[in-house]
PDB file of C-alpha atoms and ligand atoms in Angstrom:
ATOM      1  CA  UNK A  22    -123.405  48.673 -47.418  1.00  0.00           C
ATOM      2  CA  UNK A  23    -123.897  47.411 -50.980  1.00  0.00           C
ATOM      3  CA  UNK A  24    -122.109  44.273 -52.130  1.00  0.00           C
ATOM      4  CA  UNK A  25    -118.361  44.655 -52.541  1.00  0.00           C
ATOM      5  CA  UNK A  26    -117.082  44.676 -56.108  1.00  0.00           C
ATOM      6  CA  UNK A  27    -113.857  43.570 -57.777  1.00  0.00           C
ATOM      7  CA  UNK A  28    -112.576  44.095 -61.323  1.00  0.00           C
ATOM      8  CA  UNK A  29    -110.245  41.297 -62.476  1.00  0.00           C
ATOM      9  CA  UNK A  30    -108.250  41.243 -65.725  1.00  0.00           C
ATOM     10  CA  UNK A  31    -107.258  37.974 -67.354  1.00  0.00           C
ATOM     11  CA  UNK A  32    -110.194  36.380 -65.529  1.00  0.00           C
ATOM     12  CA  UNK A  33    -111.080  33.707 -68.090  1.00  0.00           C
ATOM     13  CA  UNK A  34    -108.362  31.275 -66.980  1.00  0.00           C
ATOM     14  CA  UNK A  35    -105.794  30.367 -64.372  1.00  0.00           C
ATOM     15  CA  UNK A  36    -105.272  32.591 -61.336  1.00  0.00           C
ATOM     16  CA  UNK A  37    -107.730  35.281 -62.456  1.00  0.00           C
ATOM     17  CA  UNK A  38    -110.531  32.770 -62.956  1.00  0.00           C
ATOM     18  CA  UNK A  39    -109.887  31.091 -59.585  1.00  0.00           C
ATOM     19  CA  UNK A  40    -109.925  34.476 -57.889  1.00  0.00           C
ATOM     20  CA  UNK A  41    -113.198  35.400 -59.614  1.00  0.00           C
ATOM     21  CA  UNK A  42    -114.780  32.171 -58.368  1.00  0.00           C
ATOM     22  CA  UNK A  43    -113.460  32.548 -54.817  1.00  0.00           C
ATOM     23  CA  UNK A  44    -114.816  36.082 -54.477  1.00  0.00           C
ATOM     24  CA  UNK A  45    -118.125  35.153 -56.138  1.00  0.00           C
ATOM     25  CA  UNK A  46    -118.438  32.306 -53.603  1.00  0.00           C
ATOM     26  CA  UNK A  47    -118.118  34.953 -50.916  1.00  0.00           C
ATOM     27  CA  UNK A  48    -120.879  37.101 -52.381  1.00  0.00           C
ATOM     28  CA  UNK A  49    -118.855  39.717 -54.257  1.00  0.00           C
ATOM     29  CA  UNK A  50    -119.914  41.375 -57.503  1.00  0.00           C
ATOM     30  CA  UNK A  51    -117.136  40.295 -59.850  1.00  0.00           C
ATOM     31  CA  UNK A  52    -116.102  42.040 -63.050  1.00  0.00           C
ATOM     32  CA  UNK A  53    -114.320  39.382 -65.104  1.00  0.00           C
ATOM     33  CA  UNK A  54    -112.552  40.732 -68.178  1.00  0.00           C
ATOM     34  CA  UNK A  55    -110.326  38.999 -70.713  1.00  0.00           C
ATOM     35  CA  UNK A  56    -109.589  38.656 -74.418  1.00  0.00           C
ATOM     36  CA  UNK A  57    -110.804  35.040 -74.161  1.00  0.00           C
ATOM     37  CA  UNK A  58    -114.574  35.364 -74.543  1.00  0.00           C
ATOM     38  CA  UNK A  59    -115.186  31.596 -74.678  1.00  0.00           C
ATOM     39  CA  UNK A  60    -113.460  31.234 -71.297  1.00  0.00           C
ATOM     40  CA  UNK A  61    -115.575  34.051 -69.858  1.00  0.00           C
ATOM     41  CA  UNK A  62    -118.769  32.361 -71.065  1.00  0.00           C
ATOM     42  CA  UNK A  63    -117.963  29.180 -69.111  1.00  0.00           C
ATOM     43  CA  UNK A  64    -117.064  31.311 -66.078  1.00  0.00           C
ATOM     44  CA  UNK A  65    -120.586  32.812 -66.151  1.00  0.00           C
ATOM     45  CA  UNK A  66    -122.016  29.278 -65.916  1.00  0.00           C
ATOM     46  CA  UNK A  67    -119.721  28.429 -62.990  1.00  0.00           C
ATOM     47  CA  UNK A  68    -120.626  31.582 -61.073  1.00  0.00           C
ATOM     48  CA  UNK A  69    -124.392  31.135 -61.598  1.00  0.00           C
ATOM     49  CA  UNK A  70    -125.005  28.910 -58.521  1.00  0.00           C
ATOM     50  CA  UNK A  71    -122.747  30.992 -56.245  1.00  0.00           C
ATOM     51  CA  UNK A  72    -123.757  33.726 -53.814  1.00  0.00           C
ATOM     52  CA  UNK A  73    -122.201  36.527 -55.813  1.00  0.00           C
ATOM     53  CA  UNK A  74    -122.644  37.655 -59.397  1.00  0.00           C
ATOM     54  CA  UNK A  75    -120.416  38.236 -62.392  1.00  0.00           C
ATOM     55  CA  UNK A  76    -120.287  40.826 -65.148  1.00  0.00           C
ATOM     56  CA  UNK A  77    -118.040  39.853 -68.050  1.00  0.00           C
ATOM     57  CA  UNK A  78    -116.603  41.670 -71.018  1.00  0.00           C
ATOM     58  CA  UNK A  79    -113.928  41.441 -73.651  1.00  0.00           C
ATOM     59  CA  UNK A  80    -110.975  43.614 -72.704  1.00  0.00           C
ATOM     60  CA  UNK A  81    -107.450  43.769 -74.057  1.00  0.00           C
ATOM     61  CA  UNK A  82    -105.529  45.453 -71.231  1.00  0.00           C
ATOM     62  CA  UNK A  83    -103.154  47.115 -73.702  1.00  0.00           C
ATOM     63  CA  UNK A  84    -106.015  49.368 -74.864  1.00  0.00           C
ATOM     64  CA  UNK A  85    -106.167  52.210 -72.327  1.00  0.00           C
ATOM     65  CA  UNK A  86    -109.426  53.725 -73.628  1.00  0.00           C
ATOM     66  CA  UNK A  87    -111.188  50.350 -73.680  1.00  0.00           C
ATOM     67  CA  UNK A  88    -109.916  49.692 -70.152  1.00  0.00           C
ATOM     68  CA  UNK A  89    -111.357  52.964 -68.838  1.00  0.00           C
ATOM     69  CA  UNK A  90    -114.692  52.309 -70.576  1.00  0.00           C
ATOM     70  CA  UNK A  91    -114.877  48.753 -69.212  1.00  0.00           C
ATOM     71  CA  UNK A  92    -114.206  49.820 -65.615  1.00  0.00           C
ATOM     72  CA  UNK A  93    -116.748  52.659 -65.808  1.00  0.00           C
ATOM     73  CA  UNK A  94    -119.362  50.333 -67.257  1.00  0.00           C
ATOM     74  CA  UNK A  95    -118.674  47.698 -64.576  1.00  0.00           C
ATOM     75  CA  UNK A  96    -118.833  50.185 -61.708  1.00  0.00           C
ATOM     76  CA  UNK A  97    -122.190  51.395 -63.060  1.00  0.00           C
ATOM     77  CA  UNK A  98    -123.493  47.827 -62.865  1.00  0.00           C
ATOM     78  CA  UNK A  99    -121.907  47.251 -59.443  1.00  0.00           C
ATOM     79  CA  UNK A 100    -123.810  49.959 -57.604  1.00  0.00           C
ATOM     80  CA  UNK A 101    -121.232  52.700 -58.120  1.00  0.00           C
ATOM     81  CA  UNK A 102    -118.397  51.182 -56.085  1.00  0.00           C
ATOM     82  CA  UNK A 103    -115.037  49.574 -56.876  1.00  0.00           C
ATOM     83  CA  UNK A 104    -113.500  47.961 -53.802  1.00  0.00           C
ATOM     84  CA  UNK A 105    -110.712  46.044 -55.538  1.00  0.00           C
ATOM     85  CA  UNK A 106    -108.836  46.046 -58.835  1.00  0.00           C
ATOM     86  CA  UNK A 107    -106.836  42.884 -59.602  1.00  0.00           C
ATOM     87  CA  UNK A 108    -104.252  43.562 -62.312  1.00  0.00           C
ATOM     88  CA  UNK A 109    -103.770  39.927 -63.248  1.00  0.00           C
ATOM     89  CA  UNK A 110    -103.604  39.601 -67.059  1.00  0.00           C
ATOM     90  CA  UNK A 111    -100.117  38.634 -68.133  1.00  0.00           C
ATOM     91  CA  UNK A 112     -98.079  36.577 -70.568  1.00  0.00           C
ATOM     92  CA  UNK A 113     -94.719  34.859 -70.213  1.00  0.00           C
ATOM     93  CA  UNK A 114     -91.951  34.175 -72.730  1.00  0.00           C
ATOM     94  CA  UNK A 115     -89.483  31.514 -71.633  1.00  0.00           C
ATOM     95  CA  UNK A 116     -86.120  30.580 -73.122  1.00  0.00           C
ATOM     96  CA  UNK A 117     -82.959  32.359 -74.200  1.00  0.00           C
ATOM     97  CA  UNK A 118     -83.560  36.105 -74.598  1.00  0.00           C
ATOM     98  CA  UNK A 119     -82.303  36.148 -78.196  1.00  0.00           C
ATOM     99  CA  UNK A 120     -84.719  33.407 -79.276  1.00  0.00           C
ATOM    100  CA  UNK A 121     -87.754  35.693 -78.861  1.00  0.00           C
ATOM    101  CA  UNK A 122     -88.220  38.540 -81.343  1.00  0.00           C
ATOM    102  CA  UNK A 123     -88.154  42.152 -80.225  1.00  0.00           C
ATOM    103  CA  UNK A 124     -91.851  42.321 -81.194  1.00  0.00           C
ATOM    104  CA  UNK A 125     -92.661  39.450 -78.840  1.00  0.00           C
ATOM    105  CA  UNK A 126     -90.698  41.089 -76.037  1.00  0.00           C
ATOM    106  CA  UNK A 127     -92.575  44.339 -76.698  1.00  0.00           C
ATOM    107  CA  UNK A 128     -95.893  42.481 -76.479  1.00  0.00           C
ATOM    108  CA  UNK A 129     -94.883  41.078 -73.080  1.00  0.00           C
ATOM    109  CA  UNK A 130     -94.069  44.608 -71.899  1.00  0.00           C
ATOM    110  CA  UNK A 131     -97.313  45.937 -73.362  1.00  0.00           C
ATOM    111  CA  UNK A 132     -99.456  43.445 -71.442  1.00  0.00           C
ATOM    112  CA  UNK A 133     -97.539  42.995 -68.180  1.00  0.00           C
ATOM    113  CA  UNK A 134     -96.320  46.575 -67.779  1.00  0.00           C
ATOM    114  CA  UNK A 135     -98.525  48.925 -69.788  1.00  0.00           C
ATOM    115  CA  UNK A 136    -101.616  46.825 -69.047  1.00  0.00           C
ATOM    116  CA  UNK A 137    -101.002  47.364 -65.338  1.00  0.00           C
ATOM    117  CA  UNK A 138    -100.520  51.105 -65.819  1.00  0.00           C
ATOM    118  CA  UNK A 139    -103.714  51.241 -67.869  1.00  0.00           C
ATOM    119  CA  UNK A 140    -105.601  49.431 -65.119  1.00  0.00           C
ATOM    120  CA  UNK A 141    -104.400  51.823 -62.445  1.00  0.00           C
ATOM    121  CA  UNK A 142    -105.430  54.848 -64.489  1.00  0.00           C
ATOM    122  CA  UNK A 143    -108.795  53.390 -65.419  1.00  0.00           C
ATOM    123  CA  UNK A 144    -109.675  52.347 -61.875  1.00  0.00           C
ATOM    124  CA  UNK A 145    -108.245  55.293 -59.925  1.00  0.00           C
ATOM    125  CA  UNK A 146    -111.310  57.605 -59.826  1.00  0.00           C
ATOM    126  CA  UNK A 147    -113.560  54.711 -58.798  1.00  0.00           C
ATOM    127  CA  UNK A 148    -111.148  53.360 -56.182  1.00  0.00           C
ATOM    128  CA  UNK A 149    -110.776  56.837 -54.770  1.00  0.00           C
ATOM    129  CA  UNK A 150    -114.540  57.188 -54.483  1.00  0.00           C
ATOM    130  CA  UNK A 151    -114.818  53.873 -52.594  1.00  0.00           C
ATOM    131  CA  UNK A 152    -113.663  53.891 -48.941  1.00  0.00           C
ATOM    132  CA  UNK A 153    -110.883  51.387 -48.105  1.00  0.00           C
ATOM    133  CA  UNK A 154    -110.196  50.297 -51.703  1.00  0.00           C
ATOM    134  CA  UNK A 155    -107.330  47.985 -52.676  1.00  0.00           C
ATOM    135  CA  UNK A 156    -105.269  47.341 -55.802  1.00  0.00           C
ATOM    136  CA  UNK A 157    -103.804  43.853 -56.132  1.00  0.00           C
ATOM    137  CA  UNK A 158    -100.990  43.563 -58.678  1.00  0.00           C
ATOM    138  CA  UNK A 159     -99.647  40.183 -59.792  1.00  0.00           C
ATOM    139  CA  UNK A 160     -95.880  40.331 -59.347  1.00  0.00           C
ATOM    140  CA  UNK A 161     -93.890  37.084 -59.263  1.00  0.00           C
ATOM    141  CA  UNK A 162     -91.005  35.371 -57.520  1.00  0.00           C
ATOM    142  CA  UNK A 163     -89.073  36.314 -60.672  1.00  0.00           C
ATOM    143  CA  UNK A 164     -88.968  39.863 -59.276  1.00  0.00           C
ATOM    144  CA  UNK A 165     -86.724  38.763 -56.387  1.00  0.00           C
ATOM    145  CA  UNK A 166     -83.665  38.485 -58.641  1.00  0.00           C
ATOM    146  CA  UNK A 167     -83.457  38.719 -62.459  1.00  0.00           C
ATOM    147  CA  UNK A 168     -84.311  35.278 -63.844  1.00  0.00           C
ATOM    148  CA  UNK A 169     -82.167  33.729 -66.571  1.00  0.00           C
ATOM    149  CA  UNK A 170     -84.344  32.343 -69.403  1.00  0.00           C
ATOM    150  CA  UNK A 171     -87.218  34.552 -68.223  1.00  0.00           C
ATOM    151  CA  UNK A 172     -85.266  37.799 -68.517  1.00  0.00           C
ATOM    152  CA  UNK A 173     -87.861  40.101 -70.070  1.00  0.00           C
ATOM    153  CA  UNK A 174     -90.744  38.582 -68.082  1.00  0.00           C
ATOM    154  CA  UNK A 175     -88.766  38.925 -64.889  1.00  0.00           C
ATOM    155  CA  UNK A 176     -88.022  42.577 -65.710  1.00  0.00           C
ATOM    156  CA  UNK A 177     -91.735  43.288 -66.249  1.00  0.00           C
ATOM    157  CA  UNK A 178     -92.407  41.956 -62.756  1.00  0.00           C
ATOM    158  CA  UNK A 179     -89.678  44.208 -61.280  1.00  0.00           C
ATOM    159  CA  UNK A 180     -91.672  47.066 -62.816  1.00  0.00           C
ATOM    160  CA  UNK A 181     -94.844  45.811 -61.127  1.00  0.00           C
ATOM    161  CA  UNK A 182     -92.967  45.574 -57.845  1.00  0.00           C
ATOM    162  CA  UNK A 183     -91.653  49.149 -58.043  1.00  0.00           C
ATOM    163  CA  UNK A 184     -94.958  50.597 -59.147  1.00  0.00           C
ATOM    164  CA  UNK A 185     -96.752  48.819 -56.304  1.00  0.00           C
ATOM    165  CA  UNK A 186     -94.374  50.075 -53.621  1.00  0.00           C
ATOM    166  CA  UNK A 187     -94.432  53.663 -54.850  1.00  0.00           C
ATOM    167  CA  UNK A 188     -98.171  53.917 -55.421  1.00  0.00           C
ATOM    168  CA  UNK A 189     -98.959  52.314 -52.092  1.00  0.00           C
ATOM    169  CA  UNK A 190     -97.197  55.269 -50.497  1.00  0.00           C
ATOM    170  CA  UNK A 191     -98.683  57.858 -52.874  1.00  0.00           C
ATOM    171  CA  UNK A 192    -102.265  56.628 -52.681  1.00  0.00           C
ATOM    172  CA  UNK A 193    -102.375  56.245 -48.905  1.00  0.00           C
ATOM    173  CA  UNK A 194    -103.736  59.790 -48.874  1.00  0.00           C
ATOM    174  CA  UNK A 195    -106.655  58.563 -50.975  1.00  0.00           C
ATOM    175  CA  UNK A 196    -107.284  55.571 -48.657  1.00  0.00           C
ATOM    176  CA  UNK A 197    -106.188  53.126 -51.401  1.00  0.00           C
ATOM    177  CA  UNK A 198    -103.875  50.228 -50.491  1.00  0.00           C
ATOM    178  CA  UNK A 199    -101.679  48.853 -53.290  1.00  0.00           C
ATOM    179  CA  UNK A 200    -100.272  45.354 -52.763  1.00  0.00           C
ATOM    180  CA  UNK A 201     -98.362  42.769 -54.784  1.00  0.00           C
ATOM    181  CA  UNK A 202     -98.789  39.001 -54.882  1.00  0.00           C
ATOM    182  CA  UNK A 203     -95.641  36.929 -55.320  1.00  0.00           C
ATOM    183  CA  UNK A 204     -96.173  33.377 -56.564  1.00  0.00           C
ATOM    184  CA  UNK A 205     -93.431  31.082 -57.776  1.00  0.00           C
ATOM    185  CA  UNK A 206     -94.469  28.750 -60.620  1.00  0.00           C
ATOM    186  CA  UNK A 207     -98.211  27.945 -60.716  1.00  0.00           C
ATOM    187  CA  UNK A 208     -99.950  25.122 -62.579  1.00  0.00           C
ATOM    188  CA  UNK A 209    -101.784  27.162 -65.231  1.00  0.00           C
ATOM    189  CA  UNK A 210    -101.751  27.447 -69.025  1.00  0.00           C
ATOM    190  CA  UNK A 211     -98.879  29.904 -68.606  1.00  0.00           C
ATOM    191  CA  UNK A 212     -96.500  27.202 -67.404  1.00  0.00           C
ATOM    192  CA  UNK A 213     -98.085  24.205 -69.164  1.00  0.00           C
ATOM    193  CA  UNK A 214     -95.469  23.910 -71.914  1.00  0.00           C
ATOM    194  CA  UNK A 215     -92.688  25.686 -70.116  1.00  0.00           C
ATOM    195  CA  UNK A 216     -89.383  24.101 -69.193  1.00  0.00           C
ATOM    196  CA  UNK A 217     -86.449  26.086 -67.832  1.00  0.00           C
ATOM    197  CA  UNK A 218     -83.601  25.296 -65.471  1.00  0.00           C
ATOM    198  CA  UNK A 219     -85.609  26.861 -62.653  1.00  0.00           C
ATOM    199  CA  UNK A 220     -88.777  24.847 -63.306  1.00  0.00           C
ATOM    200  CA  UNK A 221     -86.560  21.732 -63.322  1.00  0.00           C
ATOM    201  CA  UNK A 222     -84.880  22.648 -60.035  1.00  0.00           C
ATOM    202  CA  UNK A 223     -87.905  24.056 -58.146  1.00  0.00           C
ATOM    203  CA  UNK A 224     -90.846  22.327 -59.844  1.00  0.00           C
ATOM    204  CA  UNK A 225     -94.255  23.827 -60.624  1.00  0.00           C
ATOM    205  CA  UNK A 226     -95.959  23.239 -57.304  1.00  0.00           C
ATOM    206  CA  UNK A 227     -98.530  25.954 -56.690  1.00  0.00           C
ATOM    207  CA  UNK A 228    -102.150  25.714 -57.794  1.00  0.00           C
ATOM    208  CA  UNK A 229    -104.275  28.693 -58.893  1.00  0.00           C
ATOM    209  CA  UNK A 230    -106.372  28.271 -55.731  1.00  0.00           C
ATOM    210  CA  UNK A 231    -103.247  28.859 -53.586  1.00  0.00           C
ATOM    211  CA  UNK A 232    -102.766  32.206 -55.281  1.00  0.00           C
ATOM    212  CA  UNK A 233    -106.470  33.101 -55.128  1.00  0.00           C
ATOM    213  CA  UNK A 234    -106.437  32.406 -51.378  1.00  0.00           C
ATOM    214  CA  UNK A 235    -103.426  34.704 -50.992  1.00  0.00           C
ATOM    215  CA  UNK A 236    -105.185  37.425 -52.987  1.00  0.00           C
ATOM    216  CA  UNK A 237    -108.152  37.187 -50.605  1.00  0.00           C
ATOM    217  CA  UNK A 238    -105.767  37.371 -47.638  1.00  0.00           C
ATOM    218  CA  UNK A 239    -104.137  40.463 -49.153  1.00  0.00           C
ATOM    219  CA  UNK A 240    -107.539  42.109 -49.613  1.00  0.00           C
ATOM    220  CA  UNK A 241    -108.575  41.279 -46.045  1.00  0.00           C
ATOM    221  CA  UNK A 242    -105.322  40.965 -44.085  1.00  0.00           C
ATOM    222  CA  UNK A 243    -105.474  39.943 -40.433  1.00  0.00           C
ATOM    223  CA  UNK A 244    -105.240  42.928 -38.072  1.00  0.00           C
ATOM    224  CA  UNK A 245    -101.517  42.633 -37.160  1.00  0.00           C
ATOM    225  CA  UNK A 246    -100.494  42.525 -40.813  1.00  0.00           C
ATOM    226  CA  UNK A 247    -102.728  45.481 -41.623  1.00  0.00           C
ATOM    227  CA  UNK A 248    -101.094  47.371 -38.777  1.00  0.00           C
ATOM    228  CA  UNK A 249     -97.641  46.500 -40.174  1.00  0.00           C
ATOM    229  CA  UNK A 250     -98.857  47.614 -43.589  1.00  0.00           C
ATOM    230  CA  UNK A 251     -97.759  44.503 -45.468  1.00  0.00           C
ATOM    231  CA  UNK A 252     -97.314  45.337 -49.166  1.00  0.00           C
ATOM    232  CA  UNK A 253     -95.793  42.124 -50.559  1.00  0.00           C
ATOM    233  CA  UNK A 254     -97.542  38.766 -50.204  1.00  0.00           C
ATOM    234  CA  UNK A 255     -95.346  35.781 -51.133  1.00  0.00           C
ATOM    235  CA  UNK A 256     -97.263  32.605 -52.034  1.00  0.00           C
ATOM    236  CA  UNK A 257     -95.974  29.321 -50.641  1.00  0.00           C
ATOM    237  CA  UNK A 258     -92.932  28.186 -48.731  1.00  0.00           C
ATOM    238  CA  UNK A 259     -90.454  28.333 -51.613  1.00  0.00           C
ATOM    239  CA  UNK A 260     -91.153  31.987 -52.447  1.00  0.00           C
ATOM    240  CA  UNK A 261     -91.061  32.958 -48.786  1.00  0.00           C
ATOM    241  CA  UNK A 262     -87.696  31.212 -48.357  1.00  0.00           C
ATOM    242  CA  UNK A 263     -86.234  32.780 -51.514  1.00  0.00           C
ATOM    243  CA  UNK A 264     -87.484  36.234 -50.512  1.00  0.00           C
ATOM    244  CA  UNK A 265     -85.989  35.985 -47.025  1.00  0.00           C
ATOM    245  CA  UNK A 266     -82.772  34.498 -48.390  1.00  0.00           C
ATOM    246  CA  UNK A 267     -82.274  37.336 -50.867  1.00  0.00           C
ATOM    247  CA  UNK A 268     -82.968  39.913 -48.174  1.00  0.00           C
ATOM    248  CA  UNK A 269     -80.285  38.641 -45.823  1.00  0.00           C
ATOM    249  CA  UNK A 270     -77.601  37.196 -48.134  1.00  0.00           C
ATOM    250  CA  UNK A 271     -74.863  39.243 -49.832  1.00  0.00           C
ATOM    251  CA  UNK A 272     -75.397  40.109 -53.523  1.00  0.00           C
ATOM    252  CA  UNK A 273     -72.753  37.642 -54.761  1.00  0.00           C
ATOM    253  CA  UNK A 274     -74.466  34.782 -52.940  1.00  0.00           C
ATOM    254  CA  UNK A 275     -77.938  35.722 -54.216  1.00  0.00           C
ATOM    255  CA  UNK A 276     -76.536  35.753 -57.750  1.00  0.00           C
ATOM    256  CA  UNK A 277     -74.814  32.415 -57.254  1.00  0.00           C
ATOM    257  CA  UNK A 278     -77.998  30.787 -55.910  1.00  0.00           C
ATOM    258  CA  UNK A 279     -80.082  32.145 -58.785  1.00  0.00           C
ATOM    259  CA  UNK A 280     -77.482  31.060 -61.352  1.00  0.00           C
ATOM    260  CA  UNK A 281     -77.467  27.584 -59.865  1.00  0.00           C
ATOM    261  CA  UNK A 282     -81.270  27.316 -59.691  1.00  0.00           C
ATOM    262  CA  UNK A 283     -81.504  28.387 -63.342  1.00  0.00           C
ATOM    263  CA  UNK A 284     -79.006  25.692 -64.326  1.00  0.00           C
ATOM    264  CA  UNK A 285     -76.518  28.141 -65.850  1.00  0.00           C
TER     265      UNK A 285
HETATM  266  N1  NAD B  22     -98.427  30.781 -63.638  1.00  0.00           N
HETATM  267  C1  NAD B  22     -97.351  31.171 -62.970  1.00  0.00           C
HETATM  268  O1  NAD B  22     -96.410  30.394 -62.756  1.00  0.00           O
HETATM  269  C2  NAD B  22     -97.271  32.563 -62.396  1.00  0.00           C
HETATM  270  C3  NAD B  22     -96.299  32.836 -61.430  1.00  0.00           C
HETATM  271  C4  NAD B  22     -96.184  34.118 -60.917  1.00  0.00           C
HETATM  272  C5  NAD B  22     -97.010  35.119 -61.382  1.00  0.00           C
HETATM  273  N2  NAD B  22     -97.939  34.832 -62.336  1.00  0.00           N
HETATM  274  C6  NAD B  22     -98.754  35.936 -62.845  1.00  0.00           C
HETATM  275  O2  NAD B  22    -100.125  35.666 -62.582  1.00  0.00           O
HETATM  276  C7  NAD B  22    -100.927  36.278 -63.601  1.00  0.00           C
HETATM  277  C8  NAD B  22    -101.902  35.257 -64.161  1.00  0.00           C
HETATM  278  O3  NAD B  22    -101.170  34.177 -64.720  1.00  0.00           O
HETATM  279  P1  NAD B  22    -101.800  32.742 -65.011  1.00  0.00           P
HETATM  280  O4  NAD B  22    -100.783  31.759 -64.632  1.00  0.00           O
HETATM  281  O5  NAD B  22    -103.148  32.656 -64.449  1.00  0.00           O
HETATM  282  O6  NAD B  22    -101.848  32.790 -66.606  1.00  0.00           O
HETATM  283  P2  NAD B  22    -102.882  32.141 -67.625  1.00  0.00           P
HETATM  284  O7  NAD B  22    -102.163  32.116 -68.928  1.00  0.00           O
HETATM  285  O8  NAD B  22    -103.467  30.890 -67.094  1.00  0.00           O
HETATM  286  O9  NAD B  22    -104.061  33.230 -67.677  1.00  0.00           O
HETATM  287  C9  NAD B  22    -103.800  34.529 -68.126  1.00  0.00           C
HETATM  288  C10 NAD B  22    -105.102  35.141 -68.631  1.00  0.00           C
HETATM  289  O10 NAD B  22    -104.789  36.447 -69.110  1.00  0.00           O
HETATM  290  C11 NAD B  22    -105.454  36.643 -70.341  1.00  0.00           C
HETATM  291  N3  NAD B  22    -104.781  37.635 -71.151  1.00  0.00           N
HETATM  292  C12 NAD B  22    -103.613  37.515 -71.845  1.00  0.00           C
HETATM  293  N4  NAD B  22    -103.357  38.632 -72.508  1.00  0.00           N
HETATM  294  C13 NAD B  22    -104.361  39.502 -72.225  1.00  0.00           C
HETATM  295  C14 NAD B  22    -104.649  40.830 -72.610  1.00  0.00           C
HETATM  296  N5  NAD B  22    -103.854  41.499 -73.454  1.00  0.00           N
HETATM  297  N6  NAD B  22    -105.755  41.428 -72.101  1.00  0.00           N
HETATM  298  C15 NAD B  22    -106.583  40.757 -71.261  1.00  0.00           C
HETATM  299  N7  NAD B  22    -106.373  39.478 -70.873  1.00  0.00           N
HETATM  300  C16 NAD B  22    -105.270  38.871 -71.355  1.00  0.00           C
HETATM  301  C17 NAD B  22    -105.463  35.273 -71.002  1.00  0.00           C
HETATM  302  O11 NAD B  22    -106.466  35.169 -72.007  1.00  0.00           O
HETATM  303  C18 NAD B  22    -105.703  34.351 -69.814  1.00  0.00           C
HETATM  304  O12 NAD B  22    -107.079  34.127 -69.607  1.00  0.00           O
HETATM  305  C19 NAD B  22     -99.956  36.853 -64.631  1.00  0.00           C
HETATM  306  O13 NAD B  22     -99.757  38.227 -64.383  1.00  0.00           O
HETATM  307  C20 NAD B  22     -98.681  36.095 -64.349  1.00  0.00           C
HETATM  308  O14 NAD B  22     -97.534  36.798 -64.764  1.00  0.00           O
HETATM  309  C21 NAD B  22     -98.109  33.580 -62.844  1.00  0.00           C
END
């Protein structure tokens, strides 16, 4: 079998970069794509001593044609296979909904929502041609219940959640698993200057390596979890507790807890 390959968007920084490094350490051929070319250049240097290899390229995930061309080019360089797509690129607007312009909200939808759709379309023929392929979508704990002061962002992650669940069922017939990763706040550039009621009450505790490790676990789940067909992978104790809580508590209580956590 040739080396396994993974295409990661938003791979120049944060969670995407950590995931690229983790898989390169394990010998994968990594396609690292981002709009941040300077960040990709330093990633190439970091991957150089590792077992795996990296192919990088500039890609804005909102450009569907460029996305398709980038994936096709990468698969050509990766021996004709695409084992995993990680739809990771994303942006976050924090604060009162009305303080961000409609254009900024649209941009968040374009990247987080349409970028994910573009990735799925671009990768589909290659995933289908590769036995046992997996799509990993970055959802978020903000898709458990709508998050005050992250309203539009939170809604984009509900989209990712729904798309993941539906496609995982649809694409079973093509031997493609589709899973979602659910971190709470992670210490990356995304949260560096962010302060909301929820970051105050829950803190920003996770590190990008925690999420990268969960992505690896989702790609290679232990046998029992594969048998149970786990689709959602919460990261860390807080997200797991919030997910379980929302599943078993009545709607009014879930709302009250979320209102309280958001400081509203
Ligand atoms: N940081 C968190 O607290 C957190 C929590 C839950 C989920 N997530 C999700 O994890 C993913 C990664 O977040 P992160 O914290 O690593 O963010 P980050 O800001 O550290 O990195 C995001 C990367 O995406 C790239 N990017 C932005 N727009 C792009 C575009 N149009 N095309 C291609 N690349 C683009 C950026 O250049 C950057 O390198 C996102 O989908 C985010 O929503 C993050």
